[in-house]
Short mmCIF file of C-alpha atoms in Angstrom, two decimals:
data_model
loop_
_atom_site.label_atom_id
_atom_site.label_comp_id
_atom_site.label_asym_id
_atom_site.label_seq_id
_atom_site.Cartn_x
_atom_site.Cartn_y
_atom_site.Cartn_z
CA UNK A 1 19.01 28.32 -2.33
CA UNK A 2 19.90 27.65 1.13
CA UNK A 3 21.75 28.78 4.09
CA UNK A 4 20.81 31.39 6.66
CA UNK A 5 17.70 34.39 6.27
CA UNK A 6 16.44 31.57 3.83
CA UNK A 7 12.61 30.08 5.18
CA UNK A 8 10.96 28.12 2.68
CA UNK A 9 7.46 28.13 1.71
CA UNK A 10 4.99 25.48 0.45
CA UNK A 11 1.22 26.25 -0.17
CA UNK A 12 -1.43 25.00 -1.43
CA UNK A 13 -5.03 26.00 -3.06
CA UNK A 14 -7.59 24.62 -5.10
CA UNK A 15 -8.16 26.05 -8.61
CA UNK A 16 -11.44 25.88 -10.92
CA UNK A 17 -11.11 23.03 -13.66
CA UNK A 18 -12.16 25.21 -16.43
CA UNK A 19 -9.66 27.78 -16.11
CA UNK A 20 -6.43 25.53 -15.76
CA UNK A 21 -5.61 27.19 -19.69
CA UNK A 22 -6.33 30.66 -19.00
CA UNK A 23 -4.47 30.54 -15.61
CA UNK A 24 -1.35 29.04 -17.20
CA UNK A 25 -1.33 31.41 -19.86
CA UNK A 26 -1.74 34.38 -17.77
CA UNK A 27 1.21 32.81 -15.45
CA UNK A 28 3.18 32.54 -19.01
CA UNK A 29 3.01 36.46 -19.99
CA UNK A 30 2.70 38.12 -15.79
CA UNK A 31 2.69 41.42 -15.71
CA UNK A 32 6.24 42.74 -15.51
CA UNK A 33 5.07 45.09 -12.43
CA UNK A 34 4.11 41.63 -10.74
CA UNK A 35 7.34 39.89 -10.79
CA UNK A 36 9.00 43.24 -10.42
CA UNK A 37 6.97 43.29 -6.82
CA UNK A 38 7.63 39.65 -5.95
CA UNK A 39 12.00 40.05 -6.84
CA UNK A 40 11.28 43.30 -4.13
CA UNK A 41 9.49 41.49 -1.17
CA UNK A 42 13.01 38.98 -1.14
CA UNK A 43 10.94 36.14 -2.58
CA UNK A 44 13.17 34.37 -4.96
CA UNK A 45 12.90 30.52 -6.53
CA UNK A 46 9.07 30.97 -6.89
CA UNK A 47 7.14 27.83 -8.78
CA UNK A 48 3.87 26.90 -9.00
CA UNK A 49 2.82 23.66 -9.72
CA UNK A 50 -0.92 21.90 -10.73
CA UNK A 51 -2.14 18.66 -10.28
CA UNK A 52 -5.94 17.82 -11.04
CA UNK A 53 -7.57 21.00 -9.59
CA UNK A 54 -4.84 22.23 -7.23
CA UNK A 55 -1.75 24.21 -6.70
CA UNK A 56 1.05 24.08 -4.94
CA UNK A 57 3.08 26.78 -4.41
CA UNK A 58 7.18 26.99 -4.02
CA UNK A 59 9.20 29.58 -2.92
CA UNK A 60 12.20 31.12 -0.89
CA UNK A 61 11.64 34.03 1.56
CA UNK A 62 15.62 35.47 1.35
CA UNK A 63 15.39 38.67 3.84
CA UNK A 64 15.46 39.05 7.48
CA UNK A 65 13.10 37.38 9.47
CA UNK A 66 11.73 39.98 11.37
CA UNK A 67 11.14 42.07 8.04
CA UNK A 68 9.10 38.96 6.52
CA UNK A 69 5.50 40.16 7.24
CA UNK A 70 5.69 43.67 6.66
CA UNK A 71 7.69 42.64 3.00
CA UNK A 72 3.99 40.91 2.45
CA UNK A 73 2.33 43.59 3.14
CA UNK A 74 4.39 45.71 0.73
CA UNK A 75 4.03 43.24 -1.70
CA UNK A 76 0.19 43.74 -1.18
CA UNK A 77 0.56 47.06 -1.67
CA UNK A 78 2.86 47.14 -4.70
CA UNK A 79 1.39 48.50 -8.21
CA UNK A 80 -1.31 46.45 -10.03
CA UNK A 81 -1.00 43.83 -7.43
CA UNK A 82 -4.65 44.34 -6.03
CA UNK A 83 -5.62 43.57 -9.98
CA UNK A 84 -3.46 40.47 -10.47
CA UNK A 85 -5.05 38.94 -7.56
CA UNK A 86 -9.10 39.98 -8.48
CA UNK A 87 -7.71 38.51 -11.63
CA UNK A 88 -5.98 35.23 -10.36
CA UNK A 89 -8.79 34.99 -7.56
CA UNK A 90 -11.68 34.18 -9.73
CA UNK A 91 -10.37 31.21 -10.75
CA UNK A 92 -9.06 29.94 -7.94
CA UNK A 93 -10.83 27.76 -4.75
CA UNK A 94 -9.32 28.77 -1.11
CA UNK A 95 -8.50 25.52 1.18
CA UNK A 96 -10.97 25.83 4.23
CA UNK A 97 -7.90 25.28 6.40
CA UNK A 98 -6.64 28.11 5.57
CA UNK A 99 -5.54 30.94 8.46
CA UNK A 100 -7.90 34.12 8.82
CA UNK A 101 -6.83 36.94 6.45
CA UNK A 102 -4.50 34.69 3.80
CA UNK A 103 -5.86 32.84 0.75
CA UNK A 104 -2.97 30.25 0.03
CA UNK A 105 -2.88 27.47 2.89
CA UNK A 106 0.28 26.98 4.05
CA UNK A 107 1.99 23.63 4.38
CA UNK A 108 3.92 21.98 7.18
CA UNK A 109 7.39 21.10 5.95
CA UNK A 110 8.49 17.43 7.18
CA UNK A 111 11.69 17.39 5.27
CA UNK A 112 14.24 18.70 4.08
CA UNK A 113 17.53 18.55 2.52
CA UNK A 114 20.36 21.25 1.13
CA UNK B 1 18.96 27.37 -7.36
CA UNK B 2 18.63 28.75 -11.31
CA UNK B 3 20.15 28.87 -14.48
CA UNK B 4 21.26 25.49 -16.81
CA UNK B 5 21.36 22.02 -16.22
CA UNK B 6 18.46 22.38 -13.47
CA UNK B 7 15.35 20.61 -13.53
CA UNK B 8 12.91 21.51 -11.37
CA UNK B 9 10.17 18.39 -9.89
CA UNK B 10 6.97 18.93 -8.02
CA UNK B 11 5.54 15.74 -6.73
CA UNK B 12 2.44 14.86 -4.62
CA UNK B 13 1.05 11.94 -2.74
CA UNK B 14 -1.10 10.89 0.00
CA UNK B 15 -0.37 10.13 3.37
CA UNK B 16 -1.89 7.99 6.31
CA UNK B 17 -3.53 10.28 8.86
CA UNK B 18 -2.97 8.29 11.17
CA UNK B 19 1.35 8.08 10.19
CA UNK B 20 1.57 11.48 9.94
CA UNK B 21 4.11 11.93 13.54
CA UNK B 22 6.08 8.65 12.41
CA UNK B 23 6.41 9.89 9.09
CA UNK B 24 7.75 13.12 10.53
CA UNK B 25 10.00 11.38 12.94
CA UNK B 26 12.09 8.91 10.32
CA UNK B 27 12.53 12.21 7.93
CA UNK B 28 13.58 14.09 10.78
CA UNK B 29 16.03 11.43 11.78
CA UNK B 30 16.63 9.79 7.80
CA UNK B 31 19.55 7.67 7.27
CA UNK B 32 23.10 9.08 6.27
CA UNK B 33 22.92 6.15 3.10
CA UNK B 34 19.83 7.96 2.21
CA UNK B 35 20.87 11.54 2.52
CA UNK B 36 24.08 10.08 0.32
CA UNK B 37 22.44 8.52 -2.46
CA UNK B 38 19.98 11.53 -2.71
CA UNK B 39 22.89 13.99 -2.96
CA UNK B 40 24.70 11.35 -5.46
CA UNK B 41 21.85 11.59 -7.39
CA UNK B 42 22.32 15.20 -8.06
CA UNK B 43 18.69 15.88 -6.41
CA UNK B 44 19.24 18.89 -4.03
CA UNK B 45 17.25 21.58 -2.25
CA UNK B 46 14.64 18.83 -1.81
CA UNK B 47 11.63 19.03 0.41
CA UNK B 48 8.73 17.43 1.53
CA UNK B 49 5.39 19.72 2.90
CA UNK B 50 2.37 17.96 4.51
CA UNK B 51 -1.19 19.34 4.44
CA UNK B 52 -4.09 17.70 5.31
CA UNK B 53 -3.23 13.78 4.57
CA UNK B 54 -1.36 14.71 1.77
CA UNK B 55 2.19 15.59 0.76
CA UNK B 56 3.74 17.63 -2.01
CA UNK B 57 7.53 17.09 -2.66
CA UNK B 58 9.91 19.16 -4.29
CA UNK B 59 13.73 19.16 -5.74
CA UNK B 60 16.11 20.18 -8.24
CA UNK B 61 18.11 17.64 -10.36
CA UNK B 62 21.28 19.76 -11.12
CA UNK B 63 22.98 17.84 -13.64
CA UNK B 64 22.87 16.57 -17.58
CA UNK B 65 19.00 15.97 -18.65
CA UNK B 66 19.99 13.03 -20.78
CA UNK B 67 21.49 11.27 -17.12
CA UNK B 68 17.93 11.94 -14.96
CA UNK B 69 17.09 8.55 -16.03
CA UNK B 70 19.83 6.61 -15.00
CA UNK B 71 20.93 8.59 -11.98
CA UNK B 72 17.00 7.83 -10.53
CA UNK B 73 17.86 4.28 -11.13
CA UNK B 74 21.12 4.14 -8.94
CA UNK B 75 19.08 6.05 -6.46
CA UNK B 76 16.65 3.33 -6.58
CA UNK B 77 19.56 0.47 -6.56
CA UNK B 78 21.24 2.71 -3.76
CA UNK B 79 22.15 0.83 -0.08
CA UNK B 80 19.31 0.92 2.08
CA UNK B 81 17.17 2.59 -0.48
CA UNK B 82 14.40 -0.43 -0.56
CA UNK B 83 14.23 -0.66 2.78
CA UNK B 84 13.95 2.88 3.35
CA UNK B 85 11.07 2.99 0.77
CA UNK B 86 9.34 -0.22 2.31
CA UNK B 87 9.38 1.97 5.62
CA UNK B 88 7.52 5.01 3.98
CA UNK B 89 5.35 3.05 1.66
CA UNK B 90 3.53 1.58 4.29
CA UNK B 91 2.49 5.16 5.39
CA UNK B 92 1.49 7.11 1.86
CA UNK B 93 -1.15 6.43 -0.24
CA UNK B 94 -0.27 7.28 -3.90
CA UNK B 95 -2.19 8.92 -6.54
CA UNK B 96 -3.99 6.99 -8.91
CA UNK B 97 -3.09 9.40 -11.64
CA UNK B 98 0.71 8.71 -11.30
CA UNK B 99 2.56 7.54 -14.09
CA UNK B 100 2.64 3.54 -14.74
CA UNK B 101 6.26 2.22 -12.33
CA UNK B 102 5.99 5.04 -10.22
CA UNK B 103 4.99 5.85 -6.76
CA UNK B 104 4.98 9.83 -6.40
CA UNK B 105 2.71 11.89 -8.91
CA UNK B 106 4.61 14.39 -11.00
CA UNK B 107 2.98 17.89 -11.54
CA UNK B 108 3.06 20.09 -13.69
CA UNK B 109 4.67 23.40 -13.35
CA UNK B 110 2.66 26.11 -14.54
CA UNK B 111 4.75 29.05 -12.98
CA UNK B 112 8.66 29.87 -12.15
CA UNK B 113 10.52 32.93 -11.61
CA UNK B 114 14.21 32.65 -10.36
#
């Protein structure tokens, strides 16, 4: 997607070798409450990728800016969301860079084109 | 962007430390023969994050599957396009898990939700 109220996102964690399976096949069957939550925050165009212990997250923020945080926090909030993440958590490693109070790093984006 | 005739490509691969602003500075100011051929290409909605002496690339190939191939090899034969890639080369470091004749690393994609 692009054009205006668009921001991209790229992030990036570490994730435990051993549960690369069970964390692709929980990503295969997610909850329908989850994606339900994530459609309702304005997120749309949402991948996540894995490379030899890490992820990188993709996705479009579609919303106005100003709205963007508290949308996260709602998304925190939403039904079973607290459980997906103790779930999703346990097998995943949290960059050191990463800002107080988030558990994805965020990336800097050096390019891009429409 | 969603729906047929998209493929979807997460890439990683190191970068100097010590390129990082002059890596930022070409992309910010890439040539218009390389903007071309990359839109000619059918690649679109394409960015690049950095984190840490790394980057992660992404785009979308919008076009017939059974054409990637060939369309990545005009890219590659596109005006400029050498150069252009001597110029970054010199600056990334790439993965020694990539695939033999290529330069990025292609991840896999583990989650997407439109």
């Amino acid at each position: 997607m692009s054009g205006a109220r668009v921001q991209r996102h790229g992030m990036r964690l570490g994730l435990r070798p051993e549960c690369l399976a069970e964390y692709r096949r929980q990503h295969q069957r997610i909850w329908p409450e989850i994606q339900a939550a994530i459609a309702a925050a304005g997120i749309r165009n949402y991948s996540i990728y894995h490379h030899h212990g890490e992820l990188f997250g993709y996705y479009e923020y579609v919303g106005p800016p100003e709205q963007y945080a508290e949308r996260l926090q709602a998304l925190a909030a939403a039904p079973r969301m607290r459980e997906w993440w103790d779930l999703m958590e346990t097998m995943q490693i949290p960059h050191p860079s990463r800002a107080p109070g988030t558990w994805w790093a965020e990336m800097e984006e050096v390019f891009h084109q429409d």
